[in-house]
XYZ file of C-alpha atoms in Angstrom:
468
model
C 176.087 108.006 105.818
C 176.934 111.535 104.745
C 175.645 114.667 106.434
C 173.072 115.325 103.729
C 171.528 111.839 104.009
C 171.456 112.060 107.800
C 169.716 115.424 107.615
C 167.058 114.032 105.270
C 166.498 111.076 107.626
C 165.989 113.418 110.582
C 163.617 115.559 108.532
C 161.578 112.518 107.457
C 161.456 111.184 111.018
C 160.323 114.561 112.300
C 157.703 114.806 109.564
C 156.312 111.346 110.374
C 156.110 112.134 114.117
C 154.493 115.470 113.439
C 151.949 113.863 111.080
C 151.131 111.181 113.637
C 150.677 113.815 116.338
C 148.379 115.885 114.146
C 146.343 112.796 113.247
C 145.975 111.883 116.926
C 144.808 115.392 117.768
C 142.284 115.263 114.933
C 140.948 111.907 116.100
C 140.591 113.182 119.662
C 138.735 116.224 118.444
C 136.417 114.088 116.352
C 135.766 111.786 119.301
C 135.064 114.736 121.591
C 132.623 116.207 119.056
C 130.886 112.837 118.677
C 130.546 112.392 122.455
C 129.266 115.918 122.786
C 126.721 115.361 120.038
C 125.547 112.119 121.631
C 125.242 113.892 124.969
C 123.143 116.588 123.354
C 120.913 113.952 121.772
C 120.414 111.872 124.895
C 121.242 113.902 127.971
C 119.846 117.375 127.487
C 116.605 118.161 129.267
C 115.643 120.448 126.392
C 116.306 117.891 123.638
C 113.778 117.586 120.779
C 111.230 114.862 121.399
C 111.531 113.315 117.928
C 113.538 113.374 114.755
C 110.769 115.515 113.300
C 111.284 118.191 115.970
C 115.058 117.879 115.582
C 114.777 118.766 111.907
C 112.417 121.612 112.727
C 114.957 123.002 115.201
C 117.740 122.647 112.627
C 115.683 124.423 110.011
C 114.783 127.246 112.433
C 118.363 127.803 113.580
C 119.623 127.705 110.011
C 117.059 130.259 108.910
C 117.972 132.554 111.822
C 121.665 132.281 111.000
C 120.936 133.131 107.395
C 118.963 136.211 108.381
C 121.792 137.621 110.543
C 124.689 136.617 108.298
C 126.469 139.284 106.250
C 127.662 136.786 103.624
C 126.060 133.673 102.202
C 129.220 131.644 102.811
C 128.873 131.882 106.606
C 125.587 129.919 106.668
C 125.443 126.152 106.213
C 122.033 124.473 105.808
C 121.619 120.840 106.882
C 118.055 120.390 105.655
C 117.323 118.843 102.276
C 116.411 118.924 99.492
C 116.610 122.487 98.228
C 114.018 121.925 95.486
C 110.327 122.176 96.305
C 108.248 119.034 96.753
C 105.743 117.930 94.140
C 102.129 119.086 94.264
C 100.245 115.811 93.891
C 97.313 117.442 92.151
C 99.598 118.722 89.391
C 101.182 115.348 88.595
C 100.516 114.252 85.035
C 100.617 110.461 84.938
C 97.776 110.102 82.478
C 100.031 108.478 79.866
C 99.794 104.778 80.679
C 101.376 101.937 78.748
C 99.924 98.482 78.244
C 101.227 96.025 80.829
C 103.118 93.021 79.469
C 103.100 89.573 81.058
C 105.651 86.965 82.033
C 105.474 83.354 80.886
C 103.832 82.330 84.175
C 101.041 84.838 83.643
C 102.236 87.397 86.171
C 102.269 91.004 84.946
C 105.534 92.813 84.172
C 104.958 95.853 86.342
C 107.040 99.020 86.465
C 106.955 99.396 90.268
C 109.932 98.994 92.572
C 107.761 96.828 94.817
C 104.197 95.557 94.758
C 101.726 93.276 96.477
C 98.124 92.110 96.125
C 96.430 90.823 99.288
C 93.108 89.120 99.940
C 91.546 91.299 102.641
C 89.316 88.513 103.942
C 92.121 86.028 104.600
C 95.269 88.180 104.639
C 96.775 85.914 101.975
C 99.345 87.413 99.588
C 98.268 86.650 96.025
C 101.137 88.442 94.294
C 104.364 89.884 95.594
C 107.363 91.608 94.090
C 109.989 92.985 96.493
C 107.044 93.291 98.853
C 109.239 93.400 101.968
C 111.729 95.973 100.643
C 111.776 99.129 102.748
C 110.956 102.144 100.581
C 109.495 105.651 100.995
C 105.712 105.584 100.505
C 104.878 109.286 100.024
C 101.305 110.367 100.842
C 99.966 106.849 101.203
C 101.246 107.619 104.721
C 98.025 109.571 105.203
C 96.099 106.288 105.445
C 97.612 105.875 108.904
C 97.088 109.535 109.801
C 93.441 109.398 108.748
C 92.570 106.170 110.544
C 94.146 107.417 113.786
C 92.228 110.688 113.471
C 88.967 108.812 112.924
C 89.656 106.534 115.893
C 90.469 109.475 118.182
C 86.862 110.292 119.051
C 84.292 112.841 117.933
C 85.118 113.381 114.262
C 82.643 116.247 114.051
C 84.539 118.355 116.574
C 85.960 121.704 115.483
C 89.754 122.016 115.283
C 91.627 125.336 115.535
C 94.773 125.435 113.401
C 97.963 126.379 115.297
C 101.550 127.246 114.392
C 102.552 123.669 115.255
C 100.404 122.476 112.340
C 102.518 124.467 109.894
C 105.871 122.802 110.662
C 107.942 121.472 107.748
C 105.254 121.933 105.130
C 105.732 121.637 101.395
C 103.914 120.258 98.390
C 100.136 119.845 98.311
C 97.983 121.898 100.716
C 94.340 122.813 101.119
C 95.294 126.323 102.295
C 94.946 126.244 106.084
C 96.425 129.040 108.218
C 96.897 129.452 112.000
C 93.609 130.499 113.556
C 91.412 128.803 110.948
C 88.685 126.459 112.195
C 87.706 123.186 110.524
C 86.148 119.903 111.639
C 88.217 116.779 112.131
C 86.082 115.054 109.509
C 86.891 117.703 106.892
C 90.589 117.430 107.756
C 90.337 113.726 106.954
C 88.571 114.477 103.679
C 91.186 117.113 102.838
C 94.129 114.800 103.466
C 92.653 111.789 101.653
C 90.928 113.370 98.655
C 93.267 116.314 98.010
C 96.334 114.967 99.865
C 96.631 118.167 101.888
C 99.815 118.032 103.933
C 98.542 120.884 106.100
C 95.370 118.875 106.772
C 97.433 115.847 107.843
C 99.612 117.929 110.163
C 96.572 119.643 111.661
C 94.824 116.348 112.372
C 98.007 115.036 113.986
C 98.308 118.027 116.318
C 94.609 117.845 117.180
C 94.929 114.182 118.171
C 98.240 114.203 120.056
C 99.086 117.836 120.840
C 102.206 117.869 118.680
C 103.487 116.321 115.495
C 106.225 114.442 117.327
C 103.754 112.847 119.749
C 101.536 111.813 116.850
C 104.480 110.249 115.017
C 105.035 108.074 118.090
C 101.368 107.083 117.972
C 101.729 106.161 114.302
C 104.616 103.826 115.052
C 102.773 102.247 117.982
C 99.812 101.521 115.725
C 102.115 100.131 113.039
C 103.520 97.663 115.566
C 100.014 96.614 116.621
C 99.090 95.940 112.999
C 102.205 93.855 112.373
C 103.870 96.447 110.136
C 107.294 95.272 111.263
C 109.296 96.859 108.444
C 107.774 100.325 108.751
C 108.874 103.519 110.462
C 106.830 106.707 110.290
C 108.521 110.076 110.705
C 105.824 112.454 109.470
C 102.000 112.473 109.346
C 101.946 113.732 105.756
C 104.417 111.492 103.961
C 106.802 114.335 103.096
C 110.044 112.348 103.121
C 112.302 115.212 102.035
C 113.082 116.131 105.655
C 113.247 112.620 107.094
C 116.824 111.625 106.189
C 115.684 108.098 105.408
C 113.673 107.649 108.625
C 110.294 107.465 106.862
C 109.695 104.170 105.078
C 107.468 101.144 104.743
C 106.969 98.139 102.464
C 104.301 97.164 99.989
C 103.283 94.319 102.303
C 103.016 96.541 105.372
C 100.983 99.143 103.483
C 98.628 96.375 102.371
C 98.146 95.415 106.022
C 97.348 99.048 106.780
C 94.932 99.377 103.863
C 93.189 96.150 104.826
C 92.730 97.398 108.384
C 91.620 100.912 107.450
C 88.919 99.715 105.049
C 87.165 98.008 107.967
C 86.311 101.471 109.358
C 83.001 102.716 107.872
C 83.953 106.420 108.065
C 87.294 105.769 106.398
C 85.600 103.712 103.704
C 83.147 106.531 103.014
C 85.869 109.190 102.791
C 88.140 107.309 100.405
C 85.113 106.396 98.299
C 84.140 110.010 97.593
C 84.645 111.192 94.036
C 83.725 114.782 94.947
C 83.052 116.377 98.314
C 82.714 119.826 99.891
C 84.778 120.815 102.920
C 84.252 123.960 105.001
C 86.690 126.299 106.749
C 87.332 130.018 107.168
C 88.365 130.769 103.607
C 85.493 128.695 102.207
C 82.478 129.151 104.515
C 80.159 128.078 101.687
C 82.250 125.049 100.910
C 85.212 124.101 98.761
C 84.686 121.263 96.334
C 87.440 118.631 96.313
C 87.658 116.068 93.532
C 89.504 112.774 93.911
C 92.673 112.243 91.935
C 92.540 108.499 92.454
C 91.820 107.806 88.805
C 91.522 104.066 89.427
C 88.179 104.553 91.185
C 85.273 103.050 89.312
C 83.874 105.682 86.954
C 87.091 107.735 86.853
C 89.477 108.240 83.933
C 91.324 104.940 84.456
C 88.540 103.369 86.504
C 88.532 99.689 87.421
C 85.296 97.872 88.205
C 84.768 97.656 91.952
C 87.615 100.029 92.925
C 86.372 101.997 95.956
C 89.564 103.636 97.376
C 92.207 104.222 98.797
C 95.143 106.692 98.397
C 97.698 107.991 95.924
C 101.112 109.423 96.774
C 103.974 111.175 94.975
C 107.237 112.694 96.193
C 110.557 113.375 94.502
C 112.137 110.521 96.455
C 109.314 107.954 96.499
C 108.076 108.402 92.958
C 104.457 107.512 92.233
C 102.771 105.300 94.825
C 99.279 103.870 95.055
C 97.286 101.836 97.565
C 93.939 100.752 96.125
C 91.042 98.534 97.128
C 88.553 96.538 95.062
C 85.278 94.935 96.035
C 84.578 92.641 93.089
C 81.186 91.502 91.871
C 82.271 87.969 92.821
C 82.577 89.080 96.452
C 86.365 89.355 96.623
C 87.924 92.112 98.731
C 91.429 92.875 97.483
C 94.034 95.506 98.300
C 96.894 96.345 95.930
C 100.027 98.389 96.659
C 102.719 99.659 94.293
C 105.642 101.844 95.371
C 107.941 103.820 93.059
C 105.784 103.240 90.011
C 105.261 105.208 86.781
C 102.460 103.132 85.233
C 100.351 102.787 88.346
C 96.840 102.801 86.905
C 97.453 100.068 84.345
C 99.721 98.097 86.662
C 96.997 97.971 89.327
C 94.452 96.856 86.744
C 96.760 94.072 85.575
C 97.538 92.991 89.124
C 93.855 92.808 90.017
C 93.052 90.841 86.882
C 95.854 88.419 87.687
C 94.764 88.015 91.330
C 91.134 87.396 90.371
C 92.212 84.762 87.832
C 93.598 82.665 90.702
C 90.108 82.122 92.143
C 87.099 80.144 91.164
C 83.611 80.113 92.600
C 82.238 76.997 94.240
C 78.505 76.564 94.949
C 77.535 76.795 98.609
C 75.810 73.806 100.176
C 73.383 75.472 102.584
C 71.569 72.275 103.576
C 71.203 72.470 107.346
C 67.641 71.182 107.406
C 68.557 68.588 110.008
C 69.833 71.279 112.324
C 67.737 72.787 115.019
C 69.114 73.802 118.376
C 68.234 72.770 121.887
C 66.894 75.583 124.070
C 67.570 75.960 127.783
C 65.142 77.868 130.006
C 62.661 78.511 127.207
C 58.971 77.970 126.543
C 60.021 75.459 123.863
C 62.741 72.817 123.908
C 64.108 73.476 120.409
C 64.328 76.416 118.010
C 64.122 76.332 114.215
C 66.913 77.995 112.265
C 67.805 79.030 108.717
C 70.856 79.998 106.712
C 70.702 82.126 103.555
C 74.257 82.255 102.173
C 75.468 83.512 98.836
C 75.120 81.148 95.900
C 78.881 80.535 95.742
C 82.069 81.279 97.621
C 85.528 82.146 96.297
C 88.436 79.777 96.719
C 91.885 79.654 95.197
C 91.887 76.996 92.510
C 95.060 75.558 94.032
C 93.224 75.030 97.359
C 89.870 73.853 96.070
C 90.397 70.258 97.181
C 91.400 71.307 100.697
C 88.161 73.099 101.619
C 86.485 71.972 104.853
C 82.785 72.661 105.467
C 81.429 72.822 109.001
C 78.344 73.954 110.867
C 79.306 75.699 114.082
C 76.802 76.230 116.903
C 76.408 75.826 120.640
C 74.965 72.614 122.002
C 72.469 74.689 123.956
C 70.996 78.111 123.307
C 69.621 80.021 126.263
C 66.247 81.686 126.163
C 64.989 84.253 125.478
C 65.661 83.998 121.717
C 64.498 86.498 119.117
C 63.722 85.723 115.495
C 66.752 86.711 113.386
C 69.223 86.211 116.249
C 72.503 84.599 115.150
C 72.832 81.194 116.778
C 75.564 79.600 114.656
C 77.648 79.742 111.479
C 78.097 77.826 108.244
C 81.815 78.043 107.498
C 84.208 77.016 104.770
C 87.905 76.973 105.619
C 91.271 75.951 104.213
C 94.056 74.922 106.597
C 92.192 76.559 109.460
C 91.686 79.873 107.636
C 88.025 80.786 107.157
C 87.335 81.725 103.538
C 83.535 82.013 103.781
C 81.273 82.527 106.801
C 77.467 82.637 106.729
C 75.307 83.233 109.809
C 72.683 80.767 110.988
C 69.722 82.580 112.516
C 66.672 81.663 114.555
C 63.370 81.830 112.692
C 61.114 82.225 115.735
C 60.871 83.838 119.133
C 61.350 81.686 122.212
C 60.357 83.332 125.473
C 62.080 82.643 128.776
C 60.180 80.744 131.490
C 62.777 81.499 134.181
C 62.343 85.296 134.136
C 65.853 85.480 132.764
C 67.715 84.584 135.967
C 68.773 81.137 134.762
C 69.971 82.474 131.427
C 71.967 85.200 133.173
C 73.446 82.626 135.541
C 74.550 80.322 132.722
C 75.978 83.218 130.707
C 77.937 84.437 133.728
C 79.468 80.986 134.181
C 80.362 80.827 130.487
C 81.950 84.299 130.500
C 84.016 83.430 133.579
C 85.176 80.184 131.998
C 86.144 81.931 128.750
C 87.985 84.630 130.702
C 89.990 82.004 132.605
C 90.833 80.189 129.363
C 92.073 83.431 127.749
C 94.336 84.227 130.705
């Protein structure tokens, strides 16, 4: 080997060792930074309480750095996106195309995921990617609203604070710190006008901070069986969530089904126009629904009585709707990332309703009267006045079981109209129709009530022991 070749070999060896050393140093530095970051996330006593607060802190520090920087290049922003979020009330999705159908009769929808659920049974009647996790935009406010309504006095006055104004963008009703508004009007503002400031304000009023309310949202989601959902904001603004705010069409149907059982919620989402009152509008500000699927609206569907629209840059157009049909069906439909939502929901409802048929009810319980314990009479007459027909899936028609359910003994006193039993129709143990059986006469107690109370106490204790 000549001198020149030997020199090149030494140089190459030196270069390789130097490169390896530099790489090792870089890896150590990266590891140290990662450990330090993890320590900051988990070990600091002053750590943010949620991802929402973490993003708020990042945004605040970035803004401060920008204000004190002499050149733009010295400031790096970690929040996203730069573009403003959509104002839901300015979205023009009035151009709808006719929905086509597949060979099996199911509609060819434009949504990324969809589901139709029977609210009475929880049965899924149609599903397309219904368990795919996706952003759900302002349909999030269904959860925010129901938690606000369940928090107590909905007529109480709320004072808007700086905390309510965190990470706001998109649609607002115009609240400012110091303004006063009732909890009920906050719910109207977030559901009818999709006010993100209204949603934040309700969250702070319920839990004291947005981060604490987000935790409450996720607890409620778990209780409802929304196992593929994670909330990260009360408003549905996903632009700051870094993928931490998502749900599925199925989970949102569960939420819609639950929320529509609340009378106040049902009233609010059923409004087509409603006044709200706060500092800037002491004489009232009229809000008009932009759920155009509501019966009587631009793309109205018969029986549609709620629930919530949603649009963000990331989620696209979303819609959770509810229909109470003239046949007595209660259906909820969800589409996420959709651009033909009004017509798609109509087609999905039409398809779901086509799966059912009505079967006449057999109300004959003439042979049924109930034995009375501790009463002035030994038996009580009863009646049942059900609907003329009940709804059943055509595919399950032959599996329907009819039963009359009542206690062997009914304890006096008994009042006329008191429910003493049920006429039920079920399929595979799932009740599809339930009609009350009521007493038609008063039966007074001849034991001054002590015997009835004694028997009821024994029954309650027995039921308690069985449940535990």
